[in-house]
Short mmCIF file of C-alpha atoms and ligand atoms in Angstrom, two decimals:
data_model
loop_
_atom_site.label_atom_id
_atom_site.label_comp_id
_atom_site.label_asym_id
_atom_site.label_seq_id
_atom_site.Cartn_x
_atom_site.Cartn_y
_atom_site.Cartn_z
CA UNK A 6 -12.20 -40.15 -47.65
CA UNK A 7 -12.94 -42.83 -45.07
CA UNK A 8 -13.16 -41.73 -41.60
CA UNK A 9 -14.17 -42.75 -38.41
CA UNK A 10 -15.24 -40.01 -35.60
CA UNK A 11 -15.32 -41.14 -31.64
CA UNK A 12 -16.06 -39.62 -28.18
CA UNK A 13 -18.42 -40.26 -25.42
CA UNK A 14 -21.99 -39.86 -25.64
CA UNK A 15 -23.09 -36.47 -25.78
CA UNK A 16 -20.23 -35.44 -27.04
CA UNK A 17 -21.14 -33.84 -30.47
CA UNK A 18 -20.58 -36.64 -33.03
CA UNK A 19 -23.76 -36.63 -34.30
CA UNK A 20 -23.80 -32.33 -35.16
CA UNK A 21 -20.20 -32.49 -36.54
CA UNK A 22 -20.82 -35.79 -38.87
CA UNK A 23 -23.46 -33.65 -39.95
CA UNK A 24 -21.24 -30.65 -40.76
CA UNK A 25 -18.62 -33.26 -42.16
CA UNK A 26 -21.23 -34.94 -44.25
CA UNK A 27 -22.31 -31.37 -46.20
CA UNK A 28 -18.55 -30.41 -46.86
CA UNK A 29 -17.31 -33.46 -47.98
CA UNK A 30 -20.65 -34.97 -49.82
CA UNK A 31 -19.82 -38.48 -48.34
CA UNK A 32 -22.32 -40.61 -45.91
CA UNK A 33 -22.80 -40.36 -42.39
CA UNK A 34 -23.11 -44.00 -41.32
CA UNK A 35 -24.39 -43.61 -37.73
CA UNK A 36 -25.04 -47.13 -36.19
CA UNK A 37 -27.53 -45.50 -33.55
CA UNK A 38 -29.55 -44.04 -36.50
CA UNK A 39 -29.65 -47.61 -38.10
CA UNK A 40 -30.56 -49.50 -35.25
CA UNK A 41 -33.04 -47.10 -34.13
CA UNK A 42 -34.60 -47.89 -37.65
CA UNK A 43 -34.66 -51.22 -37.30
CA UNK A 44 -36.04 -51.31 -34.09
CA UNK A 45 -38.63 -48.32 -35.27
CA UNK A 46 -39.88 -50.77 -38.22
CA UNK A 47 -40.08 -53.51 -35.97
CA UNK A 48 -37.88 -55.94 -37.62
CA UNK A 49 -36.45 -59.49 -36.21
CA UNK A 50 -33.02 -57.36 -35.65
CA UNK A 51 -34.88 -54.35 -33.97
CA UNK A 52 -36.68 -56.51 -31.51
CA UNK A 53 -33.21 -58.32 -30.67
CA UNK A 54 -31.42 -54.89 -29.72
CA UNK A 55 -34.24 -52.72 -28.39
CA UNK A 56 -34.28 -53.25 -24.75
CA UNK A 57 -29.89 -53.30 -24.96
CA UNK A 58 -30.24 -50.12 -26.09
CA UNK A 59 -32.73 -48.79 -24.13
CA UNK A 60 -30.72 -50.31 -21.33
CA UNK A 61 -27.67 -48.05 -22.53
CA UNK A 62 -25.78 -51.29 -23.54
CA UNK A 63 -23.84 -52.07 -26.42
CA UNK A 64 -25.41 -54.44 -28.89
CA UNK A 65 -23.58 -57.56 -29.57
CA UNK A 66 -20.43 -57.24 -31.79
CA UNK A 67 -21.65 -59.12 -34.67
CA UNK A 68 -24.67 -57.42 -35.29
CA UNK A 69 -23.47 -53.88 -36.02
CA UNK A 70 -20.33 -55.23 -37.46
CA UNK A 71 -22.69 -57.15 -40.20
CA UNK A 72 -24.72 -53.87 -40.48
CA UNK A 73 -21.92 -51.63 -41.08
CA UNK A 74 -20.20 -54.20 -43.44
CA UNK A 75 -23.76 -54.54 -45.62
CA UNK A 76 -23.89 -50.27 -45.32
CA UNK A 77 -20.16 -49.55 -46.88
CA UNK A 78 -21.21 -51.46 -49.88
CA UNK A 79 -23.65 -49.40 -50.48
CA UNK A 80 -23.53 -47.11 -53.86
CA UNK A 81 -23.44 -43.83 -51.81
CA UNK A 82 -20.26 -44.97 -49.68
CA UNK A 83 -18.27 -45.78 -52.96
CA UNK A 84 -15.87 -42.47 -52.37
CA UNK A 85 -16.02 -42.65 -48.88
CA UNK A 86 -17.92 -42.24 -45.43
CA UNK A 87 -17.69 -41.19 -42.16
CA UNK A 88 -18.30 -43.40 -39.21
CA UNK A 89 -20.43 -41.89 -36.27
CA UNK A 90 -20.85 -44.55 -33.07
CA UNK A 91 -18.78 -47.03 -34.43
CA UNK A 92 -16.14 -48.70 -33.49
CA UNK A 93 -17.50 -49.07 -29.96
CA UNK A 94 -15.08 -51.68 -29.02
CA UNK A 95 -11.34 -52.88 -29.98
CA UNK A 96 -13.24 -55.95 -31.19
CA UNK A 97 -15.21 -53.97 -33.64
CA UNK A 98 -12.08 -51.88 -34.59
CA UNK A 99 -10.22 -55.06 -35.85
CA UNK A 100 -13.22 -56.21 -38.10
CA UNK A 101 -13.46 -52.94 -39.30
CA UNK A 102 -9.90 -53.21 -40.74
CA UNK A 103 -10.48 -56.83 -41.70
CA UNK A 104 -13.68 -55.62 -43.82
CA UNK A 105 -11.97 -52.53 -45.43
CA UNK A 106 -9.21 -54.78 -46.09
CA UNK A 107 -11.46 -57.66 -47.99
CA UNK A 108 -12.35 -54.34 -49.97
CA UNK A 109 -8.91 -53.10 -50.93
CA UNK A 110 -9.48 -49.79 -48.47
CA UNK A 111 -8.72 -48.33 -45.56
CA UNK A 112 -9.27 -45.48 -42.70
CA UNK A 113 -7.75 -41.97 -43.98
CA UNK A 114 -7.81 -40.17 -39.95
CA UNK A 115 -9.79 -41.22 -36.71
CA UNK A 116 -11.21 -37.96 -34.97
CA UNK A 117 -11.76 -37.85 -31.80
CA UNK A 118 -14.21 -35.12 -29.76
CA UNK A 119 -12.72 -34.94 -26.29
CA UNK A 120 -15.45 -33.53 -23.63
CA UNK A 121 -15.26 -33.96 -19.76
CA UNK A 122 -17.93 -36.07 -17.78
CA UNK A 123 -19.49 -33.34 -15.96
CA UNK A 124 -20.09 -31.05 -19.40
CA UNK A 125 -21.44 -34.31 -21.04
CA UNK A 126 -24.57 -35.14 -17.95
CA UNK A 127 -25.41 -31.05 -18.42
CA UNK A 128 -25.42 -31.37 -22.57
CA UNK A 129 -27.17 -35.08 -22.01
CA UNK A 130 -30.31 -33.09 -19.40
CA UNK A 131 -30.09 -30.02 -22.09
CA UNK A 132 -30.68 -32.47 -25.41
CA UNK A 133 -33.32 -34.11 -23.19
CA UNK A 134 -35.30 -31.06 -22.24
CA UNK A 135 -34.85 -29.37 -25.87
CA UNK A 136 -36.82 -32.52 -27.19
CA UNK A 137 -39.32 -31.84 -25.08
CA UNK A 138 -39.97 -28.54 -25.35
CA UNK A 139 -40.11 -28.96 -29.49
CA UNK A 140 -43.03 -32.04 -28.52
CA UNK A 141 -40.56 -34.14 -29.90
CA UNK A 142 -39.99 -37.73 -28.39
CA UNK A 143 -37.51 -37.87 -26.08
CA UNK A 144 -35.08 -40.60 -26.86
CA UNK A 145 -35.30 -43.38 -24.05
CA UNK A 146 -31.64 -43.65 -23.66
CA UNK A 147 -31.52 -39.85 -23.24
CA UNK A 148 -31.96 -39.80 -19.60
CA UNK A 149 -29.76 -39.15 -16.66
CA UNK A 150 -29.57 -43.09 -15.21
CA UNK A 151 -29.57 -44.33 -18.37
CA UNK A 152 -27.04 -41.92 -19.84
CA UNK A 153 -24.46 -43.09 -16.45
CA UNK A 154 -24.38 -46.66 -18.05
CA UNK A 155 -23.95 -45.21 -21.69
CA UNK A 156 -20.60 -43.22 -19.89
CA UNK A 157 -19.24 -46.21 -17.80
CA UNK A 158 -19.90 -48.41 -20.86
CA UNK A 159 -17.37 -45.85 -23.21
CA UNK A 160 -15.50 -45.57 -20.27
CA UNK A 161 -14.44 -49.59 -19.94
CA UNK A 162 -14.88 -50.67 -23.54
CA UNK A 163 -15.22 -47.76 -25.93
CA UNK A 164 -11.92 -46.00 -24.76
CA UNK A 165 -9.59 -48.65 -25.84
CA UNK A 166 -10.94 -48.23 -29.37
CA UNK A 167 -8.79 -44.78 -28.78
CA UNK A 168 -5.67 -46.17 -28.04
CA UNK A 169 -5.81 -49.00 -31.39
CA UNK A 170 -6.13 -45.81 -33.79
CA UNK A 171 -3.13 -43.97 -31.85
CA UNK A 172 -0.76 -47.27 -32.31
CA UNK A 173 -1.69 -47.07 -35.71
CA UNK A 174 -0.95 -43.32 -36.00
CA UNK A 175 -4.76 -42.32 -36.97
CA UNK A 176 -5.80 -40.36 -34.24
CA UNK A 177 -6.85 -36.75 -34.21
CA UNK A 178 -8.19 -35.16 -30.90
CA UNK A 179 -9.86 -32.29 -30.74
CA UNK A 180 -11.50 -30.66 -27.24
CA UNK A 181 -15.47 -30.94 -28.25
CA UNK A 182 -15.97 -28.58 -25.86
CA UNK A 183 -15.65 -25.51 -27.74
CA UNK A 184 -18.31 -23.65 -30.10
CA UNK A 185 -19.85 -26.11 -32.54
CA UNK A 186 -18.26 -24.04 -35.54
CA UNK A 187 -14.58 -23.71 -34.19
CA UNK A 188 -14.78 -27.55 -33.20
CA UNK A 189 -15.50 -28.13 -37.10
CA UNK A 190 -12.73 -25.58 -38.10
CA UNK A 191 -10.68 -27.58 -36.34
CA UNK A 192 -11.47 -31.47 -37.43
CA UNK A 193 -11.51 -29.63 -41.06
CA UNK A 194 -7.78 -28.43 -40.24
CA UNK A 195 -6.63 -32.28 -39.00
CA UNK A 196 -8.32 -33.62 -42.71
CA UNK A 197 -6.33 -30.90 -44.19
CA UNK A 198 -3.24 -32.06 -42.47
CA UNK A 199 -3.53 -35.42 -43.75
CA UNK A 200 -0.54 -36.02 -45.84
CA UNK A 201 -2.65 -38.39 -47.91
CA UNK A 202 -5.56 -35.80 -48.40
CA UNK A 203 -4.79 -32.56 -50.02
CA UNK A 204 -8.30 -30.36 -48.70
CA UNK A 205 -7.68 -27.00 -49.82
CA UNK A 206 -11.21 -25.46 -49.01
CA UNK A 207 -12.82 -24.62 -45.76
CA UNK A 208 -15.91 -26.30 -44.01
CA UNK A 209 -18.74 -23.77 -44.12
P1 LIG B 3 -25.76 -43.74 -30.41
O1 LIG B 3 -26.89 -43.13 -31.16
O2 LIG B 3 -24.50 -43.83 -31.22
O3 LIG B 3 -25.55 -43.13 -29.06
O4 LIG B 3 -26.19 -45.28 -30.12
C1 LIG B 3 -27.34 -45.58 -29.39
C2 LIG B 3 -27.26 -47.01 -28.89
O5 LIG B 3 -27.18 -47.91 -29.99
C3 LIG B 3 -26.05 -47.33 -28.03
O6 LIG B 3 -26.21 -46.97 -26.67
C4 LIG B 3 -25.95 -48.85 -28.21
O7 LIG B 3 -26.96 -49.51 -27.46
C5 LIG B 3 -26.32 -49.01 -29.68
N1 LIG B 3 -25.11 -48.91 -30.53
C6 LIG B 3 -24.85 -47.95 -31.46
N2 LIG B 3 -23.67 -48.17 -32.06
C7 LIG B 3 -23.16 -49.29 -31.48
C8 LIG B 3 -21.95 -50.01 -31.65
N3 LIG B 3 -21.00 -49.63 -32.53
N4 LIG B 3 -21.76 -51.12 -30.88
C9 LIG B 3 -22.70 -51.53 -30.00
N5 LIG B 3 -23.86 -50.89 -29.78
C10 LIG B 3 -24.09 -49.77 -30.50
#
């Protein structure tokens, strides 16, 4: 099962990959998470994208399209993954489907957590303050000014990437805003609706 999951910052993606990731034993393939550990070992690629994404700004096309192409192959991704920050733009959507397509594969759903703006800058100041309290680092792009560019950036390039999956008939929405278990029960019910997936069982 290949799947891609969008929605604004903040908006969940990371929890419900998560939950997605333990029901359906397939990869989570977060491009934050691999940037982050590039730029965390210090390699040539970290130091290129560190201060774009401290900045809240996308990193150029090429470079997480070349990093997500090199991750599918991976052994792990064989049955299928699930896509958490990526495609950010309509750009990276089309060599998405040109890379799946080199493979002989393609995109089973697109889900999409919907949130409103206002609930996002509360969740963004609660993740923030959670960190801290735990001692652990706050992430530098998890901060109110920087988290405005992160919206206005979705806003201008990363809703488009919306619109491609509903021409192609992908898309599944569903409002983010509700309990973290009922928003699962739900994308679990959209997988199950698939005509091309036959999921019987429930996500724990
Ligand atoms: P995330 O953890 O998904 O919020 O990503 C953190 C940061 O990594 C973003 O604000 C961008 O700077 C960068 N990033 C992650 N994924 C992408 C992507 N698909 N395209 C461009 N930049 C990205």
């Amino acid at each position: 099962m290949r799947l891609v999951l969008l929605g604004p910052p903040g908006a969940g993606k990371g929890t419900q990959a998560t939950r997605i990731v333990d029901r359906f034993s397939i990869p989570q393939l977060s491009t934050g998470d691999m940037l982050r550990e590039a730029v965390a070992e210090g390699t040539e690629q970290g130091l290129r994208v560190k201060h774009i994404m401290d900045r809240g700004e996308l990193v150029p096309d090429d470079v997480v399209v070349s990093v997500v192409a090199g991750r599918i192959d991976h052994s792990d991704a064989a049955n299928g993954f699930i896509l958490d920050g990526f495609p950010r733009t309509v750009v990276q959507a089309e060599a998405l489907d040109q890379e799946l397509a080199a493979r002989g594969i393609k995109l089973d759903a697109v889900l999409e957590l919907e949130v409103d703006e206002d609930a996002l800058l509360d969740r963004i100041r609660g993740r923030a303050e959670e960190a801290a309290s735990r001692g652990e680092p706050v992430r530098p792009d998890d901060n109110p000014e920087v988290f405005e560019t992160r919206l206005h950036v979705y806003r201008e390039q990363t809703a488009p990437v919306t619109e491609y999956y509903r021409s192609k008939g992908l898309l599944n929405i569903v409002d983010g805003l509700q309990p973290i278990v009922v928003v699962t029960e739900q994308l679990a019910a959209a997988l199950a609706a698939l005509p091309s997936l036959q999921i019987r069982s429930e996500i724990q």
